[in-house]
PDB file of C-alpha atoms and ligand atoms in Angstrom:
ATOM      1  CA  MET A   1     101.984  84.075 156.380  1.00 46.00           C
ATOM      2  CA  ASN A   2     105.267  84.601 154.456  1.00 46.00           C
ATOM      3  CA  GLU A   3     107.659  86.879 156.419  1.00 46.00           C
ATOM      4  CA  GLN A   4     108.641  88.943 153.346  1.00 47.00           C
ATOM      5  CA  LEU A   5     105.022  89.710 152.514  1.00 46.00           C
ATOM      6  CA  GLY A   6     104.110  90.452 156.158  1.00 46.00           C
ATOM      7  CA  GLY A   7     106.254  93.597 156.358  1.00 49.00           C
ATOM      8  CA  LEU A   8     106.125  95.831 153.306  1.00 52.00           C
ATOM      9  CA  LYS A   9     109.220  95.482 151.197  1.00 61.00           C
ATOM     10  CA  LYS A  10     111.311  98.589 150.540  1.00 62.00           C
ATOM     11  CA  GLY A  11     109.828 100.507 147.679  1.00 63.00           C
ATOM     12  CA  MET A  12     106.530  98.602 147.789  1.00 71.00           C
ATOM     13  CA  ILE A  13     103.649 101.120 147.880  1.00 76.00           C
ATOM     14  CA  VAL A  14     100.743  98.700 147.463  1.00 82.00           C
ATOM     15  CA  SER A  15     100.455  95.970 149.997  1.00 88.00           C
ATOM     16  CA  PRO A  16     100.034  92.187 149.212  1.00 93.00           C
ATOM     17  CA  ILE A  17      96.555  90.625 149.570  1.00 95.00           C
ATOM     18  CA  GLU A  18      95.569  87.407 151.223  1.00 96.00           C
ATOM     19  CA  ASN A  19      92.916  86.050 148.806  1.00 97.00           C
ATOM     20  CA  GLY A  20      91.799  87.483 145.583  1.00 97.00           C
ATOM     21  CA  THR A  21      92.880  88.733 142.213  1.00 98.00           C
ATOM     22  CA  VAL A  22      95.598  91.176 141.069  1.00 98.00           C
ATOM     23  CA  ILE A  23      95.058  92.548 137.620  1.00 98.00           C
ATOM     24  CA  ASP A  24      98.510  93.835 136.626  1.00 96.00           C
ATOM     25  CA  HIS A  25     100.130  95.610 133.641  1.00 95.00           C
ATOM     26  CA  LEU A  26      97.213  97.883 132.784  1.00 96.00           C
ATOM     27  CA  PRO A  27      97.910 100.899 130.576  1.00 94.00           C
ATOM     28  CA  PRO A  28      98.212 104.002 132.801  1.00 95.00           C
ATOM     29  CA  GLY A  29      94.811 105.632 133.329  1.00 94.00           C
ATOM     30  CA  ARG A  30      92.691 102.500 132.639  1.00 94.00           C
ATOM     31  CA  ALA A  31      92.311 100.924 136.108  1.00 96.00           C
ATOM     32  CA  VAL A  32      89.191 102.753 137.347  1.00 94.00           C
ATOM     33  CA  ARG A  33      87.383 102.078 134.070  1.00 91.00           C
ATOM     34  CA  ILE A  34      88.239  98.390 134.125  1.00 94.00           C
ATOM     35  CA  ALA A  35      87.264  98.146 137.781  1.00 95.00           C
ATOM     36  CA  GLN A  36      83.901  99.799 136.996  1.00 91.00           C
ATOM     37  CA  MET A  37      83.265  97.553 134.012  1.00 90.00           C
ATOM     38  CA  LEU A  38      83.852  94.483 136.130  1.00 93.00           C
ATOM     39  CA  GLY A  39      81.503  95.866 138.843  1.00 91.00           C
ATOM     40  CA  LEU A  40      84.292  95.837 141.426  1.00 93.00           C
ATOM     41  CA  MET A  41      83.368  99.194 142.871  1.00 87.00           C
ATOM     42  CA  GLU A  42      80.207  97.918 144.676  1.00 88.00           C
ATOM     43  CA  GLY A  43      81.283  96.706 148.023  1.00 87.00           C
ATOM     44  CA  ALA A  44      84.449  94.715 147.419  1.00 90.00           C
ATOM     45  CA  VAL A  45      87.824  95.666 148.998  1.00 94.00           C
ATOM     46  CA  VAL A  46      89.656  97.168 145.984  1.00 95.00           C
ATOM     47  CA  ILE A  47      93.001  98.732 145.804  1.00 95.00           C
ATOM     48  CA  ILE A  48      93.764 100.697 142.686  1.00 96.00           C
ATOM     49  CA  GLY A  49      97.362 101.743 141.784  1.00 95.00           C
ATOM     50  CA  GLN A  50      97.782 104.297 139.098  1.00 95.00           C
ATOM     51  CA  ASN A  51     100.959 105.239 137.185  1.00 95.00           C
ATOM     52  CA  LEU A  52     103.122 102.830 139.081  1.00 93.00           C
ATOM     53  CA  LYS A  53     106.663 102.239 137.907  1.00 89.00           C
ATOM     54  CA  SER A  54     106.987  98.970 136.006  1.00 86.00           C
ATOM     55  CA  THR A  55     110.162  97.360 134.868  1.00 84.00           C
ATOM     56  CA  LYS A  56     108.426  95.999 131.725  1.00 79.00           C
ATOM     57  CA  TYR A  57     106.206  98.804 130.585  1.00 72.00           C
ATOM     58  CA  GLY A  58     107.465 102.104 132.014  1.00 89.00           C
ATOM     59  CA  ARG A  59     104.314 103.014 133.892  1.00 94.00           C
ATOM     60  CA  LYS A  60     101.307 100.829 134.641  1.00 95.00           C
ATOM     61  CA  ASP A  61      98.000 100.736 136.499  1.00 96.00           C
ATOM     62  CA  LEU A  62      97.093  97.802 138.702  1.00 96.00           C
ATOM     63  CA  ILE A  63      93.922  96.592 140.483  1.00 97.00           C
ATOM     64  CA  LYS A  64      93.861  94.366 143.673  1.00 97.00           C
ATOM     65  CA  VAL A  65      90.521  92.995 144.703  1.00 97.00           C
ATOM     66  CA  GLU A  66      89.947  90.853 147.688  1.00 97.00           C
ATOM     67  CA  ASN A  67      87.864  87.655 147.670  1.00 96.00           C
ATOM     68  CA  ARG A  68      86.811  88.082 144.060  1.00 96.00           C
ATOM     69  CA  PHE A  69      87.868  85.714 141.250  1.00 97.00           C
ATOM     70  CA  LEU A  70      87.252  86.413 137.623  1.00 96.00           C
ATOM     71  CA  THR A  71      85.471  84.290 134.917  1.00 95.00           C
ATOM     72  CA  ASP A  72      87.126  83.701 131.560  1.00 93.00           C
ATOM     73  CA  GLU A  73      84.603  86.040 130.127  1.00 91.00           C
ATOM     74  CA  GLU A  74      85.646  88.825 132.575  1.00 94.00           C
ATOM     75  CA  CYS A  75      89.282  88.314 131.738  1.00 95.00           C
ATOM     76  CA  SER A  76      88.592  88.615 128.022  1.00 93.00           C
ATOM     77  CA  ARG A  77      86.734  91.917 128.651  1.00 93.00           C
ATOM     78  CA  ILE A  78      89.789  93.266 130.386  1.00 95.00           C
ATOM     79  CA  ALA A  79      91.806  92.506 127.207  1.00 95.00           C
ATOM     80  CA  ILE A  80      89.671  95.028 125.169  1.00 93.00           C
ATOM     81  CA  PHE A  81      91.247  97.841 127.254  1.00 93.00           C
ATOM     82  CA  ALA A  82      94.454  96.099 128.300  1.00 95.00           C
ATOM     83  CA  PRO A  83      95.698  93.451 125.861  1.00 93.00           C
ATOM     84  CA  GLU A  84      98.954  93.071 127.919  1.00 94.00           C
ATOM     85  CA  ALA A  85      97.190  92.576 131.236  1.00 97.00           C
ATOM     86  CA  THR A  86      98.139  89.758 133.576  1.00 97.00           C
ATOM     87  CA  VAL A  87      95.565  88.275 135.933  1.00 98.00           C
ATOM     88  CA  ASN A  88      97.136  86.883 139.068  1.00 98.00           C
ATOM     89  CA  ILE A  89      95.116  84.633 141.402  1.00 98.00           C
ATOM     90  CA  ILE A  90      96.193  84.819 145.086  1.00 98.00           C
ATOM     91  CA  LYS A  91      95.323  82.312 147.713  1.00 98.00           C
ATOM     92  CA  ASN A  92      96.614  82.465 151.257  1.00 98.00           C
ATOM     93  CA  TYR A  93      99.046  85.157 150.237  1.00 96.00           C
ATOM     94  CA  GLU A  94     100.669  82.821 147.593  1.00 97.00           C
ATOM     95  CA  LEU A  95     100.451  83.367 143.774  1.00 97.00           C
ATOM     96  CA  VAL A  96      98.605  80.271 142.564  1.00 98.00           C
ATOM     97  CA  GLU A  97      97.895  81.199 138.968  1.00 97.00           C
ATOM     98  CA  LYS A  98      99.071  83.803 136.441  1.00 98.00           C
ATOM     99  CA  ARG A  99      96.862  84.184 133.334  1.00 97.00           C
ATOM    100  CA  LYS A 100      97.299  86.224 130.135  1.00 97.00           C
ATOM    101  CA  VAL A 101      94.142  87.660 128.712  1.00 97.00           C
ATOM    102  CA  SER A 102      92.995  87.523 125.180  1.00 96.00           C
ATOM    103  CA  ILE A 103      90.675  89.803 123.257  1.00 95.00           C
ATOM    104  CA  PRO A 104      87.229  88.266 122.696  1.00 95.00           C
ATOM    105  CA  ASP A 105      85.651  87.911 119.271  1.00 96.00           C
ATOM    106  CA  VAL A 106      82.377  89.127 120.597  1.00 95.00           C
ATOM    107  CA  VAL A 107      81.038  90.997 123.708  1.00 93.00           C
ATOM    108  CA  GLU A 108      77.362  90.238 124.489  1.00 93.00           C
ATOM    109  CA  GLY A 109      75.038  92.290 126.627  1.00 90.00           C
ATOM    110  CA  ILE A 110      77.220  94.663 128.691  1.00 86.00           C
ATOM    111  CA  ALA A 111      78.491  97.176 126.192  1.00 93.00           C
ATOM    112  CA  VAL A 112      76.403 100.122 124.880  1.00 95.00           C
ATOM    113  CA  CYS A 113      76.269 100.919 121.142  1.00 97.00           C
ATOM    114  CA  SER A 114      77.324 104.577 120.597  1.00 96.00           C
ATOM    115  CA  ASN A 115      74.794 105.023 117.755  1.00 97.00           C
ATOM    116  CA  ALA A 116      71.760 106.673 119.479  1.00 96.00           C
ATOM    117  CA  ASN A 117      69.553 105.356 116.651  1.00 97.00           C
ATOM    118  CA  CYS A 118      70.644 101.782 117.007  1.00 97.00           C
ATOM    119  CA  ILE A 119      67.920  99.268 117.777  1.00 98.00           C
ATOM    120  CA  THR A 120      69.754  98.277 120.976  1.00 97.00           C
ATOM    121  CA  ASN A 121      69.157 101.866 122.273  1.00 96.00           C
ATOM    122  CA  LYS A 122      65.499 101.947 121.321  1.00 97.00           C
ATOM    123  CA  GLU A 123      64.220  98.472 122.055  1.00 96.00           C
ATOM    124  CA  PRO A 124      65.133  95.989 124.863  1.00 94.00           C
ATOM    125  CA  VAL A 125      67.556  94.136 122.600  1.00 95.00           C
ATOM    126  CA  PRO A 126      70.898  92.990 124.247  1.00 95.00           C
ATOM    127  CA  THR A 127      73.924  94.501 122.520  1.00 96.00           C
ATOM    128  CA  ARG A 128      76.393  92.454 120.540  1.00 97.00           C
ATOM    129  CA  MET A 129      79.763  93.997 119.777  1.00 96.00           C
ATOM    130  CA  LEU A 130      82.144  92.306 117.350  1.00 97.00           C
ATOM    131  CA  THR A 131      85.958  92.749 117.384  1.00 97.00           C
ATOM    132  CA  VAL A 132      86.878  94.115 113.932  1.00 97.00           C
ATOM    133  CA  SER A 133      90.499  95.114 114.747  1.00 97.00           C
ATOM    134  CA  ARG A 134      92.835  93.875 117.474  1.00 95.00           C
ATOM    135  CA  SER A 135      95.636  96.453 117.186  1.00 93.00           C
ATOM    136  CA  PRO A 136      94.316  98.981 117.910  1.00 93.00           C
ATOM    137  CA  VAL A 137      91.214  97.304 119.371  1.00 94.00           C
ATOM    138  CA  LYS A 138      88.028  98.382 117.498  1.00 97.00           C
ATOM    139  CA  MET A 139      84.571  96.979 118.071  1.00 97.00           C
ATOM    140  CA  ALA A 140      81.582  97.154 115.680  1.00 98.00           C
ATOM    141  CA  CYS A 141      77.944  96.791 116.581  1.00 98.00           C
ATOM    142  CA  HIS A 142      76.424  93.609 115.076  1.00 98.00           C
ATOM    143  CA  TYR A 143      73.116  95.419 114.502  1.00 98.00           C
ATOM    144  CA  CYS A 144      73.987  98.756 112.970  1.00 98.00           C
ATOM    145  CA  GLY A 145      77.713  98.394 112.123  1.00 98.00           C
ATOM    146  CA  TYR A 146      78.728 101.467 114.111  1.00 98.00           C
ATOM    147  CA  GLU A 147      82.468 101.220 114.990  1.00 97.00           C
ATOM    148  CA  VAL A 148      84.230 102.416 118.160  1.00 96.00           C
ATOM    149  CA  ARG A 149      87.764 102.252 119.405  1.00 96.00           C
ATOM    150  CA  ALA A 150      88.230 100.408 122.676  1.00 92.00           C
ATOM    151  CA  GLU A 151      88.799 103.696 124.614  1.00 87.00           C
ATOM    152  CA  ASP A 152      85.435 104.956 123.492  1.00 91.00           C
ATOM    153  CA  LEU A 153      83.439 101.852 124.327  1.00 91.00           C
ATOM    154  CA  ARG A 154      80.851 102.364 127.039  1.00 89.00           C
ATOM    155  CA  PHE A 155      79.265  99.894 129.403  1.00 85.00           C
ATOM    156  CA  ARG A 156      75.889  99.672 131.052  1.00 79.00           C
ATOM    157  CA  GLY A 157      75.392 100.729 134.658  1.00 66.00           C
TER     158      GLY A 157
HETATM  159  N1  CTP B   1     100.698  90.119 144.812  1.00 69.82           N
HETATM  160  C1  CTP B   1      99.797  90.535 145.784  1.00 69.82           C
HETATM  161  N2  CTP B   1      99.595  89.797 146.910  1.00 69.82           N
HETATM  162  C2  CTP B   1     100.198  88.667 147.079  1.00 69.82           C
HETATM  163  C3  CTP B   1     101.128  88.180 146.103  1.00 69.82           C
HETATM  164  C4  CTP B   1     101.294  88.908 144.938  1.00 69.82           C
HETATM  165  O1  CTP B   1      99.181  91.626 145.700  1.00 69.82           O
HETATM  166  N3  CTP B   1     100.043  87.934 148.185  1.00 69.82           N
HETATM  167  C5  CTP B   1     100.821  90.850 143.580  1.00 69.82           C
HETATM  168  C6  CTP B   1     102.257  91.339 143.378  1.00 69.82           C
HETATM  169  O2  CTP B   1     102.444  92.597 144.081  1.00 69.82           O
HETATM  170  C7  CTP B   1     102.278  91.598 141.894  1.00 69.82           C
HETATM  171  C8  CTP B   1     101.321  90.523 141.314  1.00 69.82           C
HETATM  172  O3  CTP B   1     100.507  90.110 142.509  1.00 69.82           O
HETATM  173  O4  CTP B   1     101.778  92.890 141.577  1.00 69.82           O
HETATM  174  C9  CTP B   1     102.012  89.357 140.714  1.00 69.82           C
HETATM  175  O5  CTP B   1     102.915  88.805 141.609  1.00 69.82           O
HETATM  176  P1  CTP B   1     104.321  88.244 141.194  1.00 69.82           P
HETATM  177  O6  CTP B   1     104.103  87.272 140.032  1.00 69.82           O
HETATM  178  O7  CTP B   1     105.005  87.751 142.344  1.00 69.82           O
HETATM  179  O8  CTP B   1     105.019  89.591 140.731  1.00 69.82           O
HETATM  180  P2  CTP B   1     105.898  89.798 139.373  1.00 69.82           P
HETATM  181  O9  CTP B   1     106.911  88.763 139.220  1.00 69.82           O
HETATM  182  O10 CTP B   1     106.257  91.260 139.438  1.00 69.82           O
HETATM  183  O11 CTP B   1     104.805  89.616 138.200  1.00 69.82           O
HETATM  184  P3  CTP B   1     105.024  89.731 136.653  1.00 69.82           P
HETATM  185  O12 CTP B   1     106.120  88.799 136.211  1.00 69.82           O
HETATM  186  O13 CTP B   1     103.694  89.303 136.087  1.00 69.82           O
HETATM  187  O14 CTP B   1     105.316  91.168 136.299  1.00 69.82           O
HETATM  188 ZN1   ZN B   2      74.356  99.529 117.071  1.00 69.82          ZN
END
């Protein structure tokens, strides 16, 4: 293991991880929601940093999760709440890949339509949310047209 990472560096308040994913540059206050959306809160070792100082963005949130790697689809879901997020893949304490996320055109199945009368809330029909604006991010239900801003989008479970 790298000497520098072994002892915490001065000013470092969140320790390095051995294997897993670091989801960085999240807007302040979004980390818990994103971790819940990805289902990281059930059993995995997760470190959440909130309102950390960032040279690039002033303040940021960050998620570190051990032994969990994200699919492309999971990365694109992160982008709905954090278009500037960086997904870092760590193996044996080394950074092996740094990915930018991009907002998906469509999110299938996991979101909830906010319209109580929508067919997806009455019948066992999987939801289908379409991205209708990218800045700010807005999604619309494919079935009923109901629009929500990213911060109001809810997920199952
Ligand atoms: N990291 C970690 N464990 C490791 C290696 C890196 O938790 N074993 C974390 C770092 O603390 C950082 C992120 O992974 O939050 C990305 O690492 P790195 O690219 O080295 O940091 P920066 O240069 O600050 O990244 P960026 O340029 O994306 O801001
Ligand atoms: Zn709907």
